[in-house]
PDB file of C-alpha atoms in Angstrom:
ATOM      1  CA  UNK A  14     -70.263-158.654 126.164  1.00  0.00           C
ATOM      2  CA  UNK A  15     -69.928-160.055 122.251  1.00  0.00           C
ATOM      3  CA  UNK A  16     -66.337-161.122 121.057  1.00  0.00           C
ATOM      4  CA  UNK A  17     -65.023-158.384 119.056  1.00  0.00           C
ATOM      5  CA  UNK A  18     -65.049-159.043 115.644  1.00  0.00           C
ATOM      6  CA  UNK A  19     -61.345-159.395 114.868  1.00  0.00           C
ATOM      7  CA  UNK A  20     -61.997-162.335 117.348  1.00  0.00           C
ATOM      8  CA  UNK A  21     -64.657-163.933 115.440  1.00  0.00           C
ATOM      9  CA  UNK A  22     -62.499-163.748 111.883  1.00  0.00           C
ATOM     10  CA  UNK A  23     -59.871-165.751 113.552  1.00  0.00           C
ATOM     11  CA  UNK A  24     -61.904-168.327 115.525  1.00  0.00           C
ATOM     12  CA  UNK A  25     -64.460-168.607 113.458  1.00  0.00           C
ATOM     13  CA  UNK A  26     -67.772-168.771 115.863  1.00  0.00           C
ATOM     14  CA  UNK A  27     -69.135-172.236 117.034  1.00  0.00           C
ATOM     15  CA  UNK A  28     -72.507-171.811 115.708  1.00  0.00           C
ATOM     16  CA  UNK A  29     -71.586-170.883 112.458  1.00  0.00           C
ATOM     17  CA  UNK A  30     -69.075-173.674 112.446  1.00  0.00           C
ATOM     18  CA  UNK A  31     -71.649-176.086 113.363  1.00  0.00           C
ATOM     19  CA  UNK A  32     -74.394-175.086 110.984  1.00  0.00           C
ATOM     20  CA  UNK A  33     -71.797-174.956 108.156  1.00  0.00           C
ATOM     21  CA  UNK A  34     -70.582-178.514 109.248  1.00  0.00           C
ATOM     22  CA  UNK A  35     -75.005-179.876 109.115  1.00  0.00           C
ATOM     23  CA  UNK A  36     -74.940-177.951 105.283  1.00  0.00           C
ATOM     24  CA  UNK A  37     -71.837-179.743 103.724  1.00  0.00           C
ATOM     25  CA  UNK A  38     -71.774-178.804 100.455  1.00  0.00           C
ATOM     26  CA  UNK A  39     -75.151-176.707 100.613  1.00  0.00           C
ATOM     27  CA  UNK A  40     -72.983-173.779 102.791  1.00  0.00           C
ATOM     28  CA  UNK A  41     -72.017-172.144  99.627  1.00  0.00           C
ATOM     29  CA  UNK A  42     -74.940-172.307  97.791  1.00  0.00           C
ATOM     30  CA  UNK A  43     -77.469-169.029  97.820  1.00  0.00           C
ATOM     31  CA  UNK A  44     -79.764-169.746 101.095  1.00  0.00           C
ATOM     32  CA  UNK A  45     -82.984-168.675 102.334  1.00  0.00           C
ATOM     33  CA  UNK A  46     -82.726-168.242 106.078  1.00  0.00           C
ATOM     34  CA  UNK A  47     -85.142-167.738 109.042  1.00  0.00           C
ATOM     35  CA  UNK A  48     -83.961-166.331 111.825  1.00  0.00           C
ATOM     36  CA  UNK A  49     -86.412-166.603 114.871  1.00  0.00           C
ATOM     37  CA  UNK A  50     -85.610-163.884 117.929  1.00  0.00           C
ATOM     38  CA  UNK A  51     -83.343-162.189 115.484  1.00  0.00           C
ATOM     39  CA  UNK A  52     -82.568-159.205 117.701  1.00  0.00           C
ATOM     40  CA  UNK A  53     -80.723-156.782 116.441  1.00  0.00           C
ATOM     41  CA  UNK A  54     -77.621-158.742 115.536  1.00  0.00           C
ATOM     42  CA  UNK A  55     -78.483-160.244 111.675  1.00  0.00           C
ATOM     43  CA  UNK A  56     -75.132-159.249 110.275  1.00  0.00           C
ATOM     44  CA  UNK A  57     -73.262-161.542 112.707  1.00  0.00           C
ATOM     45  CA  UNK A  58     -75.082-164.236 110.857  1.00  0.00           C
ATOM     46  CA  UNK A  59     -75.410-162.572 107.519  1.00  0.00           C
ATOM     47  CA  UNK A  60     -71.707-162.445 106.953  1.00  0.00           C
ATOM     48  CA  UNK A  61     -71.220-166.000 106.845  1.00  0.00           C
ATOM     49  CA  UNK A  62     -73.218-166.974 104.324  1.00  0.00           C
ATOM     50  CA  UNK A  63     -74.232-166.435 100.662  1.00  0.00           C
ATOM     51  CA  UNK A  64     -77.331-165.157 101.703  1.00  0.00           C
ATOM     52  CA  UNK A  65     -80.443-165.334  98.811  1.00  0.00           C
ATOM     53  CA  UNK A  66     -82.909-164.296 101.455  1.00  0.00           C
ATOM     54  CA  UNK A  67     -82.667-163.878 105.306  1.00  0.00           C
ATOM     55  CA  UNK A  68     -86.604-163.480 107.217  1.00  0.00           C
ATOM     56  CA  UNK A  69     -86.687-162.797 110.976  1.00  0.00           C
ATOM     57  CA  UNK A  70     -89.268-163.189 113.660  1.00  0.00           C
ATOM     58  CA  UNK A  71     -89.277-161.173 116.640  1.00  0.00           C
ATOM     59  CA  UNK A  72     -91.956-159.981 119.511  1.00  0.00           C
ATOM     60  CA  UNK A  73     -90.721-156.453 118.774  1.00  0.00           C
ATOM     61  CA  UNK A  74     -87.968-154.551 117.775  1.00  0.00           C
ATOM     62  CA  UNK A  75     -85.369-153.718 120.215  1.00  0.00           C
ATOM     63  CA  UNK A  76     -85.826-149.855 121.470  1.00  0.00           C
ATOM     64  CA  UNK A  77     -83.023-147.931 119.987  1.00  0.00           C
ATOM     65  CA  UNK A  78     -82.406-150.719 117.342  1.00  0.00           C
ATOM     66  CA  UNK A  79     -84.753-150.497 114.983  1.00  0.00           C
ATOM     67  CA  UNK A  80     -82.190-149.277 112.754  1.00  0.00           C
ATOM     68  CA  UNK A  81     -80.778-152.927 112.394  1.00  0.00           C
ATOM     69  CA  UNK A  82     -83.852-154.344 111.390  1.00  0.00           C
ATOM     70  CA  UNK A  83     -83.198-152.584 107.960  1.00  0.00           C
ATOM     71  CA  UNK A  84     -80.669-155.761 107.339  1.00  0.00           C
ATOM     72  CA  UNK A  85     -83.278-157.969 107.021  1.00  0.00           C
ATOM     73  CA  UNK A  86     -85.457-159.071 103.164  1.00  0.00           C
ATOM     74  CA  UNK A  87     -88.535-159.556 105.784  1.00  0.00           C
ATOM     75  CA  UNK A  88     -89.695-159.048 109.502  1.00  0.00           C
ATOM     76  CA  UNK A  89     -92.315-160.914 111.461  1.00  0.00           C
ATOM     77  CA  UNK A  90     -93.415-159.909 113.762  1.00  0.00           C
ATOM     78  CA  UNK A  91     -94.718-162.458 116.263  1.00  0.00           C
ATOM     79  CA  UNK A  92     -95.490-163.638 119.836  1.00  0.00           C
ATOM     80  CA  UNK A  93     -94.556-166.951 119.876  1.00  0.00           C
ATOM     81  CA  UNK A  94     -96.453-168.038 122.833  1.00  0.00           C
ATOM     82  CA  UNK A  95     -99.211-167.406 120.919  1.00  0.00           C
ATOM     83  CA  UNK A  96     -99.942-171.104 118.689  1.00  0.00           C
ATOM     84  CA  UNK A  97     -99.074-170.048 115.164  1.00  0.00           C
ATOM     85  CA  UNK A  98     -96.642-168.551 112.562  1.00  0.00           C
ATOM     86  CA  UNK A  99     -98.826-166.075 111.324  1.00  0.00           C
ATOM     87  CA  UNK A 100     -97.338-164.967 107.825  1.00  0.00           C
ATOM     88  CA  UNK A 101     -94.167-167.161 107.852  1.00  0.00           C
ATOM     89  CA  UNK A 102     -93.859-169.807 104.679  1.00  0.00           C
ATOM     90  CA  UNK A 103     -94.050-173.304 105.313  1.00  0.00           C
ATOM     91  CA  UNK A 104     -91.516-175.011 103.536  1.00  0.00           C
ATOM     92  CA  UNK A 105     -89.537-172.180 102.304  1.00  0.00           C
ATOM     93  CA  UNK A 106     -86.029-172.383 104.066  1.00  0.00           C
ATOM     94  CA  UNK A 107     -82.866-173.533 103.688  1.00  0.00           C
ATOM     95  CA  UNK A 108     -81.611-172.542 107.417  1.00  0.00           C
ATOM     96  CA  UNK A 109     -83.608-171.867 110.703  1.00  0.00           C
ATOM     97  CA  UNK A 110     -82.603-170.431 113.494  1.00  0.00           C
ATOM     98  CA  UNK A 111     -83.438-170.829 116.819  1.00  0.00           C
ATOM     99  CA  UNK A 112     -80.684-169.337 118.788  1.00  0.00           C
ATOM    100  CA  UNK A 113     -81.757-168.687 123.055  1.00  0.00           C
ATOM    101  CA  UNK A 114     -85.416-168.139 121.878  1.00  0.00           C
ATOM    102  CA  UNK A 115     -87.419-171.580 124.026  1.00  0.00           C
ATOM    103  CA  UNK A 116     -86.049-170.779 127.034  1.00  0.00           C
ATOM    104  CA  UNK A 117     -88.201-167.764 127.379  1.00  0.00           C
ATOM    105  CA  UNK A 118     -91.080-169.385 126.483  1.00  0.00           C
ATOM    106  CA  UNK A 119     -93.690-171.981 128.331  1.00  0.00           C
ATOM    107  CA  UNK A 120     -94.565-173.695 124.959  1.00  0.00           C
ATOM    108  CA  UNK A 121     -90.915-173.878 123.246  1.00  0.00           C
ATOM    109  CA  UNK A 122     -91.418-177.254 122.111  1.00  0.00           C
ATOM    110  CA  UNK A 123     -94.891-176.356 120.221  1.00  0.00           C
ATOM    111  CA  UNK A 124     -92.474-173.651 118.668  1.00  0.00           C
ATOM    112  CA  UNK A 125     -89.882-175.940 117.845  1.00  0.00           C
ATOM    113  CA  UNK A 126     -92.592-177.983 116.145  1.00  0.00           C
ATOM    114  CA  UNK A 127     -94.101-175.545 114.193  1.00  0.00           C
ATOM    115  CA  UNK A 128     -90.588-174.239 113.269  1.00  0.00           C
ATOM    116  CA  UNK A 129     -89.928-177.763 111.381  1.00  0.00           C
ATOM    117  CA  UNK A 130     -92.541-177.606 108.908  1.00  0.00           C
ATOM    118  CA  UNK A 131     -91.058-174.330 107.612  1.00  0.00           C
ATOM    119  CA  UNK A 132     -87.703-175.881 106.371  1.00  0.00           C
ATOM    120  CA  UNK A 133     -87.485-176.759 102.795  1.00  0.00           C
ATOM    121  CA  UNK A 134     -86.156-180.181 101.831  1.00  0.00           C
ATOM    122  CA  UNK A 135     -82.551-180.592 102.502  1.00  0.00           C
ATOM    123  CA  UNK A 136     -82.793-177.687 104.769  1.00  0.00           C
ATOM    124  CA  UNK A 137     -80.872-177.322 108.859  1.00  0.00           C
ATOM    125  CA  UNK A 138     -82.325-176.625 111.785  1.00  0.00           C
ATOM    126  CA  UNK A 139     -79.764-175.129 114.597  1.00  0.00           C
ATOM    127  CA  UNK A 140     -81.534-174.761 118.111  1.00  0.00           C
ATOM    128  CA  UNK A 141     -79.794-173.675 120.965  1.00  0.00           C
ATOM    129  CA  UNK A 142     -80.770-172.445 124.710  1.00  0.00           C
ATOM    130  CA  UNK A 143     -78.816-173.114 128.312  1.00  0.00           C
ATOM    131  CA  UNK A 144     -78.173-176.016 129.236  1.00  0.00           C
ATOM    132  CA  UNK A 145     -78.912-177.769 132.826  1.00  0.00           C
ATOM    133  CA  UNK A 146     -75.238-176.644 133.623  1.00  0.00           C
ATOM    134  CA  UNK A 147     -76.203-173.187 133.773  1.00  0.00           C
ATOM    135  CA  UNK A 148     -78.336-174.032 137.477  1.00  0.00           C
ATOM    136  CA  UNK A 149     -75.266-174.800 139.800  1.00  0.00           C
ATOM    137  CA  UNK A 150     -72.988-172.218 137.714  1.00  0.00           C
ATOM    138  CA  UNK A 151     -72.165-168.714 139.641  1.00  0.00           C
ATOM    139  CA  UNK A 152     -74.086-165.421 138.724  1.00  0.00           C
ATOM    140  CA  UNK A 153     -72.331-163.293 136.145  1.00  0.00           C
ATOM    141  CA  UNK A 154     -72.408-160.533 133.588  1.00  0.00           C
ATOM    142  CA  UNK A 155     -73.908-161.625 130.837  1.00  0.00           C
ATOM    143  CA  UNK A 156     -75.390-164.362 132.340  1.00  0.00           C
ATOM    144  CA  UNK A 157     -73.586-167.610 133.319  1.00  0.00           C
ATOM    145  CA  UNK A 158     -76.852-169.021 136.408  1.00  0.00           C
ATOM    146  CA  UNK A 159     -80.229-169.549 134.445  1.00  0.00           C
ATOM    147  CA  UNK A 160     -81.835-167.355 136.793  1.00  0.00           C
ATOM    148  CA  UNK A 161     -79.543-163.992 135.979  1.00  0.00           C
ATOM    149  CA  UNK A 162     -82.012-163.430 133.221  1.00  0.00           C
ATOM    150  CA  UNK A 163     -85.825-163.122 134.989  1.00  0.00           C
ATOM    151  CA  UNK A 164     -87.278-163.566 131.506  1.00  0.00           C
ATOM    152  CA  UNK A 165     -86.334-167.308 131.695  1.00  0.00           C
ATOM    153  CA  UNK A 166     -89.055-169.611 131.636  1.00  0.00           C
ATOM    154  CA  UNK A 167     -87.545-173.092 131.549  1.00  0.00           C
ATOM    155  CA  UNK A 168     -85.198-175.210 130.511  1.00  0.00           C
ATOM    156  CA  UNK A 169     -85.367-177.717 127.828  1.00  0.00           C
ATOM    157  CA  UNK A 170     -84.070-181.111 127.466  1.00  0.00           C
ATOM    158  CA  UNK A 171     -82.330-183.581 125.151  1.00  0.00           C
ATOM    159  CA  UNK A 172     -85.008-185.931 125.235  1.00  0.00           C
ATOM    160  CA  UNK A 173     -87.713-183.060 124.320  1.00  0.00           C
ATOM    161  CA  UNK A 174     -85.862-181.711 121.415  1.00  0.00           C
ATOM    162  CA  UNK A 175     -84.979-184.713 119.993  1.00  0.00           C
ATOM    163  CA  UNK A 176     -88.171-186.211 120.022  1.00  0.00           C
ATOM    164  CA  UNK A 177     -90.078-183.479 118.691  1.00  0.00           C
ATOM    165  CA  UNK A 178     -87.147-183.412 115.757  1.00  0.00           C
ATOM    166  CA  UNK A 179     -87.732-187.343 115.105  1.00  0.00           C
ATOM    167  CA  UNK A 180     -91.586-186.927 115.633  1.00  0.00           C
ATOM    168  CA  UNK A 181     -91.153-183.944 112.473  1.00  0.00           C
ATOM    169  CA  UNK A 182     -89.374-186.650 110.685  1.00  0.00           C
ATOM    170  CA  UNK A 183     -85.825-184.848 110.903  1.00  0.00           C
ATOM    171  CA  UNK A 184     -82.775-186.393 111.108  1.00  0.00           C
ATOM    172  CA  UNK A 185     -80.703-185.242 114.128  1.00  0.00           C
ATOM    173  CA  UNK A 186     -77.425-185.071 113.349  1.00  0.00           C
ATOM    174  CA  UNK A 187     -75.642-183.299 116.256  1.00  0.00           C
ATOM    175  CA  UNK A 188     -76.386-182.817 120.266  1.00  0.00           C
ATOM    176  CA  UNK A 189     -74.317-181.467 123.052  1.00  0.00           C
ATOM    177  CA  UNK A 190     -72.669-178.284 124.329  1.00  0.00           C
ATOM    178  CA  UNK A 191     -72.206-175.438 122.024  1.00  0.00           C
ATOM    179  CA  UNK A 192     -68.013-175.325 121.880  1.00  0.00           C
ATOM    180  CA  UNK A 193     -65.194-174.957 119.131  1.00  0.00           C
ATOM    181  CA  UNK A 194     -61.998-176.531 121.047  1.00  0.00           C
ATOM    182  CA  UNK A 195     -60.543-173.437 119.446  1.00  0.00           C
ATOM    183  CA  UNK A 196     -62.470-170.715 121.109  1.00  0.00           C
ATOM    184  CA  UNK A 197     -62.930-172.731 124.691  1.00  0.00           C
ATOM    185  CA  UNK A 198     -58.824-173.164 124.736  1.00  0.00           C
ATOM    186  CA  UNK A 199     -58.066-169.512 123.483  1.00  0.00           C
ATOM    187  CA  UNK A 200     -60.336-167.357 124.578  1.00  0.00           C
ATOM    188  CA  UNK A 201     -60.848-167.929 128.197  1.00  0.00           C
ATOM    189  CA  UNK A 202     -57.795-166.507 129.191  1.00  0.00           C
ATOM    190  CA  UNK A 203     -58.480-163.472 128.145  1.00  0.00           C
ATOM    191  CA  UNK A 204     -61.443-163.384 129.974  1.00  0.00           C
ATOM    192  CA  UNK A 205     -59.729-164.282 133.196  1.00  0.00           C
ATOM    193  CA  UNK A 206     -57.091-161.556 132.654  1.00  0.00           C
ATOM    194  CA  UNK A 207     -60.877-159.102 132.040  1.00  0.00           C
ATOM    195  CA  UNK A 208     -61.969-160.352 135.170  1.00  0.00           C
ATOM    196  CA  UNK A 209     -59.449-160.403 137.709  1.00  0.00           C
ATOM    197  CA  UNK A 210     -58.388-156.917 136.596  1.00  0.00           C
ATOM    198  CA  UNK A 211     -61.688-155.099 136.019  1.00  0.00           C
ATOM    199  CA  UNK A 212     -64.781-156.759 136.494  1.00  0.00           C
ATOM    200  CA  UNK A 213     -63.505-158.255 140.037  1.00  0.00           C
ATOM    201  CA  UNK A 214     -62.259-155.346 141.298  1.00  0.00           C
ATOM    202  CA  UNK A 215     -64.515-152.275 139.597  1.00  0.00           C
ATOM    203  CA  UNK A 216     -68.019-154.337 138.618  1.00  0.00           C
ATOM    204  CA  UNK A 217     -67.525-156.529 141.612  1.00  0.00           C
ATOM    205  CA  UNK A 218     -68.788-159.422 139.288  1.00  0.00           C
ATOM    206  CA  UNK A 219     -67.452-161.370 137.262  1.00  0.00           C
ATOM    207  CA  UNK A 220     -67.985-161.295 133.478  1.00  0.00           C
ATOM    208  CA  UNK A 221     -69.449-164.633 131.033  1.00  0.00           C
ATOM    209  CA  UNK A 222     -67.626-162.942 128.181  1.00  0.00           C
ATOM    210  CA  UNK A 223     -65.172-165.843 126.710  1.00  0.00           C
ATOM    211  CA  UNK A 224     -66.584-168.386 129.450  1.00  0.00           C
ATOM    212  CA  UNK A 225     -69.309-170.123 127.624  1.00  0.00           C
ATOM    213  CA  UNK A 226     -67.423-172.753 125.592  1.00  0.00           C
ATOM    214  CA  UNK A 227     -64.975-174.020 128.454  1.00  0.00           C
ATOM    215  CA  UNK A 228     -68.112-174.510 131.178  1.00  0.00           C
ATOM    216  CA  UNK A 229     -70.611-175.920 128.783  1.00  0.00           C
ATOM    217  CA  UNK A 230     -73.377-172.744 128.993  1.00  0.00           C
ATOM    218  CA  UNK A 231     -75.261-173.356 125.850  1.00  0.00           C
ATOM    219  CA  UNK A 232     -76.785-176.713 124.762  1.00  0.00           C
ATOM    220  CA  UNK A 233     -77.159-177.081 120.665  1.00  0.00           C
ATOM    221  CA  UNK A 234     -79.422-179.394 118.572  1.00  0.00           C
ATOM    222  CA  UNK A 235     -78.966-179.641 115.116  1.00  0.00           C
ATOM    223  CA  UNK A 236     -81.350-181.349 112.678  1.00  0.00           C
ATOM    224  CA  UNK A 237     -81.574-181.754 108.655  1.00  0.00           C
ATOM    225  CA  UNK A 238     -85.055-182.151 106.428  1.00  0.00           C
ATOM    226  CA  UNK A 239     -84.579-185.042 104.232  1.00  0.00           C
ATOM    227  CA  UNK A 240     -84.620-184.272 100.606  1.00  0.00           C
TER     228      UNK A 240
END
């Protein structure tokens, strides 16, 4: 269940807060972004930024979104757990995104690898897949337990990430759980309110939506290209 959208105007999303945070200055300037396992949602990325080009990389399109895909400049499509980046610039971008991609793969850190030698100089990487938390956590909605999505291959480590980032000769400038204070304080309660007086008692289940920042779902690694 995604925040609504009036949400995400007044709390401004954590990713996008983080990535704008790793850009400084370089956040208002025209960007060329990659977007790997783009799905169908590239305007809740889009809008943020002053967008000069924004690529994506998916297996397929999503059945009954392939409408969406019409938002992006470019579209490759790729199977990532196949060795290569068939198509896809090295060098080229300004952003990358690897946003719940590695943890359906085998070989995510070859992927994260070969995703570092397409940034441009100066450019941000922002990875981010569950983190260990997600074993002992309770099934939801949504997914909340690692193992409520069967796709899941594995999960994937600080000291993996980061030394694939340092071996790529990036500097890492932020690791840890992906959370505004903002969203993890306001929002939950509105997802308890959700939950104890509909998904409880008509889904018998309860619901992620609003959960991830207060228990810590997502982990995030953010690197920069020197220039």
């Amino acid at each position: 269940m995604p925040s609504p959208m009036w949400i995400k105007k007044i709390i401004k999303p954590a990713r996008i807060a983080r990535i704008q945070e790793a850009l400084g200055q370089r956040k208002h300037s025209p960007l060329r972004i990659l977007d790997v396992g783009c799905g169908p949602h590239v305007m809740n990325t889009k809008a943020w930024f002053n967008v000069l080009e924004y690529h994506g990389v998916d297996r397929h399109m999503w059945p009954g979104f392939e409408h969406l895909y019409a938002n992006l400049d470019k579209l490759f499509l790729i199977d990532l757990e196949t060795p290569e980046l068939a198509g896809v610039p090295d060098g080229h971008y300004d952003l990358i995104i690897l946003s719940h991609v590695i943890e359906h793969l085998s070989n995510g850190l070859e992927v994260v690898e070969l995703i570092t030698r397409k940034l441009a100089p100066g450019g941000c990487l922002y990875i981010e897949s569950p983190s260990k938390r997600t074993i002992n956590l309770p099934s939801a909605i949504g997914f909340m337990n690692f193992y409520d999505d069967p796709t899941h291959k594995r999960l994937y480590f600080d000291d993996e990430i980061i030394h694939i980032l340092q071996k790529s000769y990036l500097q890492v400038l932020y690791t840890g759980y992906r959370r505004t204070w903002a969203r993890a304080i306001l929002i939950p309660p509105l997802s308890i309110v959700l939950n104890l007086f509909y998904f409880l008692p008509f889904k018998r289940r309860i619901s992620s939506w609003g959960l991830w920042e207060l228990l810590g779902i997502a982990r995030v690694w953010v690197a920069i290209r020197g220039s």
